[in-house]
Amino acid sequence: MSKSVLVIGGGVVGTSCAYFLSKAGWRVTVIDRGTIGGGSSAANCGFVCPSHVLPLAEPGMVAKGLASLLQKYSPLKIKLRPDPALWSWLIHFALRCNERDMLASARGIQPLLDASLALYHELVATENLDCEWESRGLFFVYKSKAELDAYAPTDRLLADSFHCAAKRYDGDAVLELEPALKPGLAGGWYYHEDAHLRPDKLMRSWRERLEASGVTFREHCGFKGFRRLAGRASAVDTDQGELSADAFVIAAGAWTPQLNDHLGCKIPIQPGKGYSLTMPRPSICPNVPMIFPETRVAVTPFHTGYRLGSMMEFAGYDESIHPSRLQLLRDGAAPFLREPTAEPVERTWFGWRPMTWDGLPIIDRTPALNNVVVAAGHNMLGLSMAPATGRLVAEILGEQAPFLDVAPYRVGRF
């Protein structure tokens, strides 16, 4: 008789865990406090980006963070408040803003990114996922020649240490790759291996495939606590009653720290709030997804729409949507694109990214409950890392040799 597993969290990471566990023969139930795929997995920019090897904690980031406190309209915003968890996180983050720690984190980030890209290619083909998958790369575009040149050492680092080199375009050569850009820009760096998809369609399609294979999904089913027996979890109390299983996966994203007391370990995740605007494709629509590093705005052209996304707010679990932050998305794209937006805006969205101070996720058994695995803390790369994470979780619970070295993702590092 097959074993049962309960996945707590129905975002892209939880869904991927459900997929690989189901493939491994587990009877899978997924619960979510809201709707399946309704959090940060729904309206992000959809990048599957092996180019994003480096963590947020990098040399110079402390100065940038301090400068943002003095800027009213900075894409990075920290709401300072008497919150010990936030201050502890900020201190640990600041201590890692050096090249040694940056490279150490990057060496843990890259395997998840590379493996997930390969797994996505396989999943989209074999499962026939309807998610508008495209392999068009990712283009970093600059207004300032000085900023363009300043990225060159980073490109060399990525090429030399991680075999991830970009192609440089200078001046109006960017128009050869992307005619939707305005003339007169300084140039850009193009990562050809990156891909993108429409995340809301991925979540719908993946859920349909999983339900057809016997996976059960329960929405509006909040976690309340574990029932314990001999150092293991035997069941969970939820808004819909008690649910028992042989094993459990915590894939609750930015909400995971609220379960620390239940897990018996410290999960130092801070919610990093981001925004996006989804609209119809402009008449002059880009072909290639882009990031404008000077304004920190990302642009994704889908087959059926168009999305602007950005911002990083450390403001706790603040559910407000500030019009000024949304305007930054428009203003951040306007200097670069001939037609930066279209009307009407179909969806205005915010979500919380699960940010760890070292940029690495947690993929590990909990110390208090041997049959509970945490799969959380993927920072801004949950979509990009989800398939590899799901496969690792299935291997950990199946007591198989993991296909990647899981040492960087141990919960004990905190």
mmCIF file of C-alpha atoms in Angstrom:
data_model
loop_
_atom_site.group_PDB
_atom_site.id
_atom_site.type_symbol
_atom_site.label_atom_id
_atom_site.label_comp_id
_atom_site.label_asym_id
_atom_site.label_seq_id
_atom_site.Cartn_x
_atom_site.Cartn_y
_atom_site.Cartn_z
ATOM 1 C CA MET A 1 0.000 0.000 0.000
ATOM 2 C CA SER A 2 1.400 3.411 -0.966
ATOM 3 C CA LYS A 3 2.309 5.946 1.683
ATOM 4 C CA SER A 4 0.472 9.241 2.052
ATOM 5 C CA VAL A 5 1.957 12.736 2.182
ATOM 6 C CA LEU A 6 0.389 16.089 2.978
ATOM 7 C CA VAL A 7 1.907 19.134 1.296
ATOM 8 C CA ILE A 8 1.217 22.355 3.192
ATOM 9 C CA GLY A 9 1.324 25.183 0.662
ATOM 10 C CA GLY A 10 -0.115 25.197 -2.850
ATOM 11 C CA GLY A 11 2.302 27.509 -4.618
ATOM 12 C CA VAL A 12 4.675 26.476 -7.368
ATOM 13 C CA VAL A 13 7.118 24.819 -4.937
ATOM 14 C CA GLY A 14 4.364 22.846 -3.191
ATOM 15 C CA THR A 15 2.858 21.866 -6.532
ATOM 16 C CA SER A 16 6.224 20.665 -7.784
ATOM 17 C CA CYS A 17 6.695 18.630 -4.597
ATOM 18 C CA ALA A 18 3.252 17.103 -5.168
ATOM 19 C CA TYR A 19 4.177 16.218 -8.750
ATOM 20 C CA PHE A 20 7.415 14.405 -7.950
ATOM 21 C CA LEU A 21 5.964 12.701 -4.876
ATOM 22 C CA SER A 22 3.015 11.472 -6.929
ATOM 23 C CA LYS A 23 5.390 10.188 -9.597
ATOM 24 C CA ALA A 24 7.266 8.340 -6.851
ATOM 25 C CA GLY A 25 4.090 6.532 -5.794
ATOM 26 C CA TRP A 26 2.924 8.633 -2.833
ATOM 27 C CA ARG A 27 -0.758 9.423 -2.249
ATOM 28 C CA VAL A 28 -0.645 13.232 -2.187
ATOM 29 C CA THR A 29 -2.908 15.886 -0.696
ATOM 30 C CA VAL A 30 -2.087 19.598 -1.038
ATOM 31 C CA ILE A 31 -3.636 22.177 1.277
ATOM 32 C CA ASP A 32 -3.425 25.953 1.145
ATOM 33 C CA ARG A 33 -4.641 28.693 3.464
ATOM 34 C CA GLY A 34 -5.895 30.551 0.365
ATOM 35 C CA THR A 35 -6.258 29.360 -3.205
ATOM 36 C CA ILE A 36 -3.918 27.013 -5.037
ATOM 37 C CA GLY A 37 -1.346 29.078 -6.902
ATOM 38 C CA GLY A 38 -2.883 32.288 -5.609
ATOM 39 C CA GLY A 39 0.132 33.770 -3.814
ATOM 40 C CA SER A 40 3.508 34.730 -5.228
ATOM 41 C CA SER A 41 3.263 31.897 -7.746
ATOM 42 C CA ALA A 42 0.421 33.570 -9.640
ATOM 43 C CA ALA A 43 1.540 36.950 -10.946
ATOM 44 C CA ASN A 44 5.320 37.058 -10.847
ATOM 45 C CA CYS A 45 7.226 37.789 -14.042
ATOM 46 C CA GLY A 46 7.590 34.152 -14.969
ATOM 47 C CA PHE A 47 11.352 34.069 -15.442
ATOM 48 C CA VAL A 48 13.150 30.725 -15.450
ATOM 49 C CA CYS A 49 16.546 32.267 -15.153
ATOM 50 C CA PRO A 50 19.830 30.398 -14.662
ATOM 51 C CA SER A 51 21.455 33.808 -15.124
ATOM 52 C CA HIS A 52 20.311 34.770 -11.604
ATOM 53 C CA VAL A 53 23.126 32.907 -9.889
ATOM 54 C CA LEU A 54 24.194 35.662 -7.504
ATOM 55 C CA PRO A 55 22.228 36.271 -4.276
ATOM 56 C CA LEU A 56 20.822 39.625 -3.192
ATOM 57 C CA ALA A 57 23.542 39.838 -0.523
ATOM 58 C CA GLU A 58 26.496 41.083 -2.561
ATOM 59 C CA PRO A 59 29.289 43.614 -2.019
ATOM 60 C CA GLY A 60 27.889 47.146 -1.919
ATOM 61 C CA MET A 61 24.324 46.134 -1.086
ATOM 62 C CA VAL A 62 24.476 47.603 2.436
ATOM 63 C CA ALA A 63 25.265 51.044 1.026
ATOM 64 C CA LYS A 64 22.455 50.686 -1.504
ATOM 65 C CA GLY A 65 20.072 49.700 1.252
ATOM 66 C CA LEU A 66 21.002 52.666 3.402
ATOM 67 C CA ALA A 67 20.666 55.012 0.440
ATOM 68 C CA SER A 68 17.183 53.657 -0.246
ATOM 69 C CA LEU A 69 16.062 54.793 3.207
ATOM 70 C CA LEU A 70 16.632 58.377 2.083
ATOM 71 C CA GLN A 71 14.830 57.987 -1.258
ATOM 72 C CA LYS A 72 11.083 58.433 -1.237
ATOM 73 C CA TYR A 73 10.545 56.424 -4.410
ATOM 74 C CA SER A 74 13.246 53.772 -4.229
ATOM 75 C CA PRO A 75 12.387 50.284 -5.600
ATOM 76 C CA LEU A 76 13.950 48.934 -2.383
ATOM 77 C CA LYS A 77 12.087 49.908 0.774
ATOM 78 C CA ILE A 78 12.643 48.869 4.379
ATOM 79 C CA LYS A 79 10.021 49.770 6.955
ATOM 80 C CA LEU A 80 12.083 50.039 10.116
ATOM 81 C CA ARG A 81 10.164 48.878 13.170
ATOM 82 C CA PRO A 82 10.803 47.212 16.563
ATOM 83 C CA ASP A 83 10.796 43.692 15.148
ATOM 84 C CA PRO A 84 13.655 41.512 16.495
ATOM 85 C CA ALA A 85 13.293 38.998 13.647
ATOM 86 C CA LEU A 86 13.699 41.762 11.044
ATOM 87 C CA TRP A 87 16.752 43.276 12.751
ATOM 88 C CA SER A 88 18.373 39.872 13.138
ATOM 89 C CA TRP A 89 17.727 39.176 9.460
ATOM 90 C CA LEU A 90 19.163 42.553 8.375
ATOM 91 C CA ILE A 91 22.299 42.092 10.481
ATOM 92 C CA HIS A 92 22.956 38.600 9.146
ATOM 93 C CA PHE A 93 22.269 39.828 5.605
ATOM 94 C CA ALA A 94 24.704 42.721 6.003
ATOM 95 C CA LEU A 95 27.415 40.390 7.276
ATOM 96 C CA ARG A 96 27.091 38.334 4.080
ATOM 97 C CA CYS A 97 27.525 41.289 1.714
ATOM 98 C CA ASN A 98 31.042 40.267 0.747
ATOM 99 C CA GLU A 99 32.481 38.364 -2.189
ATOM 100 C CA ARG A 100 33.333 35.180 -0.273
ATOM 101 C CA ASP A 101 29.837 34.644 1.091
ATOM 102 C CA MET A 102 28.237 35.774 -2.166
ATOM 103 C CA LEU A 103 30.146 33.111 -4.093
ATOM 104 C CA ALA A 104 29.379 30.470 -1.473
ATOM 105 C CA SER A 105 25.655 31.133 -1.858
ATOM 106 C CA ALA A 106 25.928 31.236 -5.633
ATOM 107 C CA ARG A 107 27.479 27.778 -5.653
ATOM 108 C CA GLY A 108 24.320 26.525 -3.931
ATOM 109 C CA ILE A 109 21.937 28.534 -6.104
ATOM 110 C CA GLN A 110 23.286 27.444 -9.493
ATOM 111 C CA PRO A 111 22.599 23.692 -9.266
ATOM 112 C CA LEU A 112 18.923 24.327 -8.454
ATOM 113 C CA LEU A 113 18.580 26.792 -11.337
ATOM 114 C CA ASP A 114 20.320 24.641 -13.935
ATOM 115 C CA ALA A 115 18.548 21.446 -12.917
ATOM 116 C CA SER A 116 15.161 23.172 -12.850
ATOM 117 C CA LEU A 117 15.616 24.588 -16.346
ATOM 118 C CA ALA A 118 16.321 21.085 -17.664
ATOM 119 C CA LEU A 119 13.373 19.653 -15.734
ATOM 120 C CA TYR A 120 11.034 22.355 -17.074
ATOM 121 C CA HIS A 121 11.973 21.441 -20.642
ATOM 122 C CA GLU A 122 11.080 17.838 -19.815
ATOM 123 C CA LEU A 123 7.891 18.683 -17.920
ATOM 124 C CA VAL A 124 6.475 21.003 -20.558
ATOM 125 C CA ALA A 125 7.029 18.354 -23.216
ATOM 126 C CA THR A 126 5.965 15.195 -21.375
ATOM 127 C CA GLU A 127 3.064 16.660 -19.375
ATOM 128 C CA ASN A 128 1.898 18.976 -22.158
ATOM 129 C CA LEU A 129 1.657 21.884 -19.699
ATOM 130 C CA ASP A 130 -0.228 24.853 -21.138
ATOM 131 C CA CYS A 131 1.971 27.646 -19.752
ATOM 132 C CA GLU A 132 3.174 29.704 -22.755
ATOM 133 C CA TRP A 133 6.719 28.382 -22.386
ATOM 134 C CA GLU A 134 9.331 30.219 -24.457
ATOM 135 C CA SER A 135 13.116 30.063 -24.571
ATOM 136 C CA ARG A 136 13.931 33.611 -25.618
ATOM 137 C CA GLY A 137 16.616 34.514 -23.092
ATOM 138 C CA LEU A 138 16.734 37.530 -20.791
ATOM 139 C CA PHE A 139 18.052 40.984 -21.694
ATOM 140 C CA PHE A 140 19.542 43.406 -19.122
ATOM 141 C CA VAL A 141 19.201 46.874 -20.688
ATOM 142 C CA TYR A 142 20.875 50.125 -19.571
ATOM 143 C CA LYS A 143 20.452 53.855 -20.210
ATOM 144 C CA SER A 144 23.829 54.827 -18.777
ATOM 145 C CA LYS A 145 27.105 53.844 -20.411
ATOM 146 C CA ALA A 146 28.760 53.963 -16.981
ATOM 147 C CA GLU A 147 26.225 51.498 -15.552
ATOM 148 C CA LEU A 148 26.550 49.258 -18.599
ATOM 149 C CA ASP A 149 30.327 49.161 -18.184
ATOM 150 C CA ALA A 150 30.014 48.657 -14.421
ATOM 151 C CA TYR A 151 28.273 45.341 -15.065
ATOM 152 C CA ALA A 152 31.255 43.975 -17.027
ATOM 153 C CA PRO A 153 33.104 42.609 -13.939
ATOM 154 C CA THR A 154 29.933 40.773 -12.878
ATOM 155 C CA ASP A 155 29.625 39.261 -16.336
ATOM 156 C CA ARG A 156 33.254 38.122 -16.177
ATOM 157 C CA LEU A 157 32.645 36.598 -12.757
ATOM 158 C CA LEU A 158 29.602 34.716 -14.003
ATOM 159 C CA ALA A 159 31.478 33.527 -17.073
ATOM 160 C CA ASP A 160 34.645 32.460 -15.265
ATOM 161 C CA SER A 161 33.140 30.971 -12.113
ATOM 162 C CA PHE A 162 29.742 29.730 -13.280
ATOM 163 C CA HIS A 163 30.058 29.311 -17.082
ATOM 164 C CA CYS A 164 27.175 31.763 -17.503
ATOM 165 C CA ALA A 165 28.291 34.461 -19.916
ATOM 166 C CA ALA A 166 26.197 37.161 -21.543
ATOM 167 C CA LYS A 167 26.507 38.707 -24.966
ATOM 168 C CA ARG A 168 27.119 42.442 -24.853
ATOM 169 C CA TYR A 169 25.220 44.856 -27.115
ATOM 170 C CA ASP A 170 26.376 48.479 -27.349
ATOM 171 C CA GLY A 171 24.254 51.469 -28.279
ATOM 172 C CA ASP A 172 21.573 50.957 -30.891
ATOM 173 C CA ALA A 173 22.742 47.395 -31.451
ATOM 174 C CA VAL A 174 20.149 46.562 -28.786
ATOM 175 C CA LEU A 175 17.486 47.286 -31.407
ATOM 176 C CA GLU A 176 18.723 44.354 -33.472
ATOM 177 C CA LEU A 177 17.767 42.014 -30.652
ATOM 178 C CA GLU A 178 14.734 43.953 -29.414
ATOM 179 C CA PRO A 179 13.126 46.504 -31.784
ATOM 180 C CA ALA A 180 10.604 47.544 -29.108
ATOM 181 C CA LEU A 181 13.373 49.421 -27.270
ATOM 182 C CA LYS A 182 13.894 53.130 -27.739
ATOM 183 C CA PRO A 183 16.924 54.304 -29.730
ATOM 184 C CA GLY A 184 19.719 56.056 -27.854
ATOM 185 C CA LEU A 185 20.157 53.551 -25.031
ATOM 186 C CA ALA A 186 23.635 52.676 -23.772
ATOM 187 C CA GLY A 187 23.343 48.938 -24.434
ATOM 188 C CA GLY A 188 22.643 45.661 -22.708
ATOM 189 C CA TRP A 189 23.744 42.186 -21.681
ATOM 190 C CA TYR A 190 21.843 39.225 -23.126
ATOM 191 C CA TYR A 191 21.605 35.802 -21.439
ATOM 192 C CA HIS A 192 20.424 33.450 -24.164
ATOM 193 C CA GLU A 193 19.769 30.335 -22.042
ATOM 194 C CA ASP A 194 17.007 31.844 -19.870
ATOM 195 C CA ALA A 195 13.352 31.086 -20.523
ATOM 196 C CA HIS A 196 9.970 32.316 -19.350
ATOM 197 C CA LEU A 197 6.388 31.157 -18.933
ATOM 198 C CA ARG A 198 3.052 32.498 -17.771
ATOM 199 C CA PRO A 199 2.898 31.425 -14.108
ATOM 200 C CA ASP A 200 -0.863 31.586 -13.586
ATOM 201 C CA LYS A 201 -1.403 29.322 -16.579
ATOM 202 C CA LEU A 202 1.345 26.984 -15.362
ATOM 203 C CA MET A 203 -0.384 26.614 -12.011
ATOM 204 C CA ARG A 204 -3.787 25.915 -13.563
ATOM 205 C CA SER A 205 -2.432 23.425 -16.062
ATOM 206 C CA TRP A 206 -0.199 21.622 -13.557
ATOM 207 C CA ARG A 207 -3.057 21.319 -11.088
ATOM 208 C CA GLU A 208 -5.277 19.791 -13.775
ATOM 209 C CA ARG A 209 -2.616 17.192 -14.608
ATOM 210 C CA LEU A 210 -2.099 16.366 -10.927
ATOM 211 C CA GLU A 211 -5.802 16.041 -10.173
ATOM 212 C CA ALA A 212 -6.142 13.721 -13.161
ATOM 213 C CA SER A 213 -3.405 11.541 -11.635
ATOM 214 C CA GLY A 214 -5.105 11.381 -8.231
ATOM 215 C CA VAL A 215 -3.616 14.298 -6.275
ATOM 216 C CA THR A 216 -6.139 16.034 -3.984
ATOM 217 C CA PHE A 217 -6.167 19.821 -3.486
ATOM 218 C CA ARG A 218 -7.902 21.585 -0.599
ATOM 219 C CA GLU A 219 -8.219 25.365 -0.653
ATOM 220 C CA HIS A 220 -8.951 27.704 2.289
ATOM 221 C CA CYS A 221 -7.538 25.010 4.537
ATOM 222 C CA GLY A 222 -5.185 26.714 6.973
ATOM 223 C CA PHE A 223 -2.608 24.833 9.043
ATOM 224 C CA LYS A 224 -3.079 25.013 12.828
ATOM 225 C CA GLY A 225 -0.571 22.544 14.232
ATOM 226 C CA PHE A 226 0.838 19.042 14.245
ATOM 227 C CA ARG A 227 -0.331 16.010 16.130
ATOM 228 C CA ARG A 228 2.842 14.274 17.350
ATOM 229 C CA LEU A 229 3.683 10.695 18.147
ATOM 230 C CA ALA A 230 7.153 9.367 19.081
ATOM 231 C CA GLY A 231 9.104 12.191 17.456
ATOM 232 C CA ARG A 232 7.054 12.181 14.294
ATOM 233 C CA ALA A 233 4.019 14.037 13.007
ATOM 234 C CA SER A 234 0.950 11.843 12.739
ATOM 235 C CA ALA A 235 -1.565 14.442 11.567
ATOM 236 C CA VAL A 236 -2.227 18.155 11.277
ATOM 237 C CA ASP A 237 -5.078 20.231 12.615
ATOM 238 C CA THR A 238 -6.522 22.464 9.898
ATOM 239 C CA ASP A 239 -9.483 24.758 9.273
ATOM 240 C CA GLN A 240 -11.162 21.709 7.729
ATOM 241 C CA GLY A 241 -10.419 19.303 10.539
ATOM 242 C CA GLU A 242 -7.683 16.791 11.239
ATOM 243 C CA LEU A 243 -5.726 15.366 8.300
ATOM 244 C CA SER A 244 -3.410 12.407 8.850
ATOM 245 C CA ALA A 245 -0.509 11.285 6.664
ATOM 246 C CA ASP A 246 2.720 9.328 6.763
ATOM 247 C CA ALA A 247 4.839 12.373 5.866
ATOM 248 C CA PHE A 248 4.460 16.132 5.542
ATOM 249 C CA VAL A 249 6.018 18.871 3.418
ATOM 250 C CA ILE A 250 6.059 22.515 4.490
ATOM 251 C CA ALA A 251 6.035 24.605 1.319
ATOM 252 C CA ALA A 252 4.432 27.692 2.809
ATOM 253 C CA GLY A 253 6.756 30.280 1.294
ATOM 254 C CA ALA A 254 6.927 33.560 3.192
ATOM 255 C CA TRP A 255 4.507 32.236 5.828
ATOM 256 C CA THR A 256 6.908 29.496 6.940
ATOM 257 C CA PRO A 257 8.423 31.426 9.921
ATOM 258 C CA GLN A 258 4.994 31.528 11.513
ATOM 259 C CA LEU A 259 5.304 27.751 11.882
ATOM 260 C CA ASN A 260 8.663 27.850 13.691
ATOM 261 C CA ASP A 261 7.184 26.776 17.026
ATOM 262 C CA HIS A 262 5.570 23.774 15.367
ATOM 263 C CA LEU A 263 8.715 22.793 13.455
ATOM 264 C CA GLY A 264 11.134 23.018 16.381
ATOM 265 C CA CYS A 265 13.662 25.039 14.398
ATOM 266 C CA LYS A 266 14.344 28.575 13.301
ATOM 267 C CA ILE A 267 13.374 29.476 9.738
ATOM 268 C CA PRO A 268 14.660 33.052 9.282
ATOM 269 C CA ILE A 269 12.553 34.138 6.338
ATOM 270 C CA GLN A 270 11.425 37.725 5.823
ATOM 271 C CA PRO A 271 8.555 38.554 3.456
ATOM 272 C CA GLY A 272 9.914 40.649 0.567
ATOM 273 C CA LYS A 273 6.936 42.341 -1.024
ATOM 274 C CA GLY A 274 6.814 42.713 -4.785
ATOM 275 C CA TYR A 275 4.276 44.162 -7.222
ATOM 276 C CA SER A 276 3.180 43.525 -10.775
ATOM 277 C CA LEU A 277 0.807 44.938 -13.374
ATOM 278 C CA THR A 278 -0.717 42.665 -16.007
ATOM 279 C CA MET A 279 -2.207 44.153 -19.161
ATOM 280 C CA PRO A 280 -2.768 43.397 -22.848
ATOM 281 C CA ARG A 281 0.238 43.282 -25.141
ATOM 282 C CA PRO A 282 1.166 46.770 -26.402
ATOM 283 C CA SER A 283 0.982 47.278 -30.158
ATOM 284 C CA ILE A 284 4.793 47.539 -30.128
ATOM 285 C CA CYS A 285 5.426 44.617 -27.817
ATOM 286 C CA PRO A 286 8.843 43.244 -26.869
ATOM 287 C CA ASN A 287 9.803 39.769 -28.015
ATOM 288 C CA VAL A 288 12.392 39.183 -25.286
ATOM 289 C CA PRO A 289 11.865 39.424 -21.510
ATOM 290 C CA MET A 290 13.924 42.261 -20.067
ATOM 291 C CA ILE A 291 15.203 43.735 -16.833
ATOM 292 C CA PHE A 292 16.146 47.389 -16.497
ATOM 293 C CA PRO A 293 18.650 47.285 -13.615
ATOM 294 C CA GLU A 294 18.783 51.059 -13.170
ATOM 295 C CA THR A 295 15.092 51.184 -12.300
ATOM 296 C CA ARG A 296 14.804 47.514 -11.194
ATOM 297 C CA VAL A 297 11.764 46.904 -13.388
ATOM 298 C CA ALA A 298 11.194 43.627 -15.203
ATOM 299 C CA VAL A 299 9.141 43.202 -18.375
ATOM 300 C CA THR A 300 7.619 39.950 -19.611
ATOM 301 C CA PRO A 301 5.796 39.542 -22.928
ATOM 302 C CA PHE A 302 3.448 36.541 -22.822
ATOM 303 C CA HIS A 303 1.507 35.098 -25.749
ATOM 304 C CA THR A 304 -1.700 36.313 -24.107
ATOM 305 C CA GLY A 305 -0.565 39.373 -22.173
ATOM 306 C CA TYR A 306 2.179 41.589 -20.851
ATOM 307 C CA ARG A 307 3.525 42.140 -17.344
ATOM 308 C CA LEU A 308 5.626 44.704 -15.478
ATOM 309 C CA GLY A 309 7.034 43.667 -12.126
ATOM 310 C CA SER A 310 9.444 44.913 -9.477
ATOM 311 C CA MET A 311 9.943 46.275 -5.960
ATOM 312 C CA MET A 312 11.368 44.806 -2.800
ATOM 313 C CA GLU A 313 9.669 45.976 0.370
ATOM 314 C CA PHE A 314 10.573 44.676 3.799
ATOM 315 C CA ALA A 315 7.393 45.857 5.481
ATOM 316 C CA GLY A 316 6.181 42.701 7.187
ATOM 317 C CA TYR A 317 2.922 41.160 6.043
ATOM 318 C CA ASP A 318 1.507 44.463 4.844
ATOM 319 C CA GLU A 319 -1.431 43.825 2.487
ATOM 320 C CA SER A 320 -1.836 47.363 1.179
ATOM 321 C CA ILE A 321 -1.153 48.281 -2.441
ATOM 322 C CA HIS A 322 0.325 51.758 -2.742
ATOM 323 C CA PRO A 323 -0.434 53.597 -6.012
ATOM 324 C CA SER A 324 2.996 55.253 -5.853
ATOM 325 C CA ARG A 325 4.685 51.845 -5.977
ATOM 326 C CA LEU A 326 2.641 50.833 -8.996
ATOM 327 C CA GLN A 327 3.546 54.095 -10.708
ATOM 328 C CA LEU A 328 7.212 53.192 -10.236
ATOM 329 C CA LEU A 329 6.623 50.197 -12.489
ATOM 330 C CA ARG A 330 5.310 52.413 -15.261
ATOM 331 C CA ASP A 331 7.959 55.066 -14.718
ATOM 332 C CA GLY A 332 10.709 52.438 -14.629
ATOM 333 C CA ALA A 333 9.783 51.024 -18.032
ATOM 334 C CA ALA A 334 9.033 54.328 -19.797
ATOM 335 C CA PRO A 335 12.650 55.420 -20.504
ATOM 336 C CA PHE A 336 13.412 52.154 -22.278
ATOM 337 C CA LEU A 337 10.422 51.073 -24.339
ATOM 338 C CA ARG A 338 8.721 52.699 -27.287
ATOM 339 C CA GLU A 339 5.380 51.574 -25.868
ATOM 340 C CA PRO A 340 5.942 50.642 -22.215
ATOM 341 C CA THR A 341 2.322 49.959 -21.197
ATOM 342 C CA ALA A 342 -1.120 49.193 -22.571
ATOM 343 C CA GLU A 343 -4.642 49.582 -21.270
ATOM 344 C CA PRO A 344 -6.634 48.397 -19.491
ATOM 345 C CA VAL A 345 -4.670 46.986 -16.571
ATOM 346 C CA GLU A 346 -6.172 43.534 -16.101
ATOM 347 C CA ARG A 347 -4.584 42.718 -12.770
ATOM 348 C CA THR A 348 -2.856 44.694 -10.038
ATOM 349 C CA TRP A 349 -0.980 42.372 -7.733
ATOM 350 C CA PHE A 350 1.380 42.093 -4.808
ATOM 351 C CA GLY A 351 3.014 39.066 -3.238
ATOM 352 C CA TRP A 352 5.567 38.193 -0.559
ATOM 353 C CA ARG A 353 8.814 36.570 -1.612
ATOM 354 C CA PRO A 354 10.322 34.272 1.053
ATOM 355 C CA MET A 355 13.702 35.922 1.600
ATOM 356 C CA THR A 356 16.543 34.203 3.478
ATOM 357 C CA TRP A 357 19.595 36.236 4.419
ATOM 358 C CA ASP A 358 21.972 33.979 2.476
ATOM 359 C CA GLY A 359 19.817 33.719 -0.655
ATOM 360 C CA LEU A 360 19.477 29.933 -0.353
ATOM 361 C CA PRO A 361 16.307 27.929 0.273
ATOM 362 C CA ILE A 362 15.715 25.375 2.995
ATOM 363 C CA ILE A 363 15.192 21.832 1.671
ATOM 364 C CA ASP A 364 15.589 19.543 4.649
ATOM 365 C CA ARG A 365 13.929 17.459 7.322
ATOM 366 C CA THR A 366 13.044 19.339 10.493
ATOM 367 C CA PRO A 367 15.075 18.435 13.587
ATOM 368 C CA ALA A 368 12.003 17.924 15.767
ATOM 369 C CA LEU A 369 9.891 15.823 13.392
ATOM 370 C CA ASN A 370 11.738 13.352 11.193
ATOM 371 C CA ASN A 371 8.877 12.860 8.729
ATOM 372 C CA VAL A 372 8.422 16.596 8.054
ATOM 373 C CA VAL A 373 10.438 18.258 5.277
ATOM 374 C CA VAL A 374 10.678 22.021 4.774
ATOM 375 C CA ALA A 375 10.860 23.320 1.197
ATOM 376 C CA ALA A 376 10.806 27.101 1.523
ATOM 377 C CA GLY A 377 12.909 30.255 1.378
ATOM 378 C CA HIS A 378 13.477 30.424 -2.374
ATOM 379 C CA ASN A 379 13.799 34.218 -2.325
ATOM 380 C CA MET A 380 12.932 35.666 -5.755
ATOM 381 C CA LEU A 381 13.556 32.364 -7.541
ATOM 382 C CA GLY A 382 10.748 30.060 -6.449
ATOM 383 C CA LEU A 383 9.475 29.553 -9.977
ATOM 384 C CA SER A 384 13.014 29.067 -11.289
ATOM 385 C CA MET A 385 13.939 26.517 -8.595
ATOM 386 C CA ALA A 386 10.649 24.662 -8.132
ATOM 387 C CA PRO A 387 11.193 21.503 -10.232
ATOM 388 C CA ALA A 388 14.586 20.680 -8.724
ATOM 389 C CA THR A 389 13.195 21.357 -5.249
ATOM 390 C CA GLY A 390 10.249 19.044 -5.822
ATOM 391 C CA ARG A 391 12.505 16.261 -7.024
ATOM 392 C CA LEU A 392 14.814 16.653 -4.012
ATOM 393 C CA VAL A 393 11.886 16.534 -1.587
ATOM 394 C CA ALA A 394 10.621 13.316 -3.155
ATOM 395 C CA GLU A 395 14.104 11.808 -2.896
ATOM 396 C CA ILE A 396 14.544 12.897 0.730
ATOM 397 C CA LEU A 397 11.211 11.438 1.825
ATOM 398 C CA GLY A 398 11.836 8.331 -0.266
ATOM 399 C CA GLU A 399 15.236 7.932 1.431
ATOM 400 C CA GLN A 400 16.954 7.925 -1.951
ATOM 401 C CA ALA A 401 20.291 9.492 -2.782
ATOM 402 C CA PRO A 402 19.509 13.086 -3.798
ATOM 403 C CA PHE A 403 20.422 14.003 -7.356
ATOM 404 C CA LEU A 404 21.994 17.253 -6.084
ATOM 405 C CA ASP A 405 24.145 17.947 -3.036
ATOM 406 C CA VAL A 406 21.653 19.119 -0.409
ATOM 407 C CA ALA A 407 24.246 20.379 2.085
ATOM 408 C CA PRO A 408 23.770 24.075 1.139
ATOM 409 C CA TYR A 409 20.035 23.831 1.920
ATOM 410 C CA ARG A 410 20.268 22.323 5.405
ATOM 411 C CA VAL A 411 18.125 23.982 8.042
ATOM 412 C CA GLY A 412 20.956 23.591 10.542
ATOM 413 C CA ARG A 413 23.001 26.331 8.880
ATOM 414 C CA PHE A 414 20.920 28.897 10.752
#
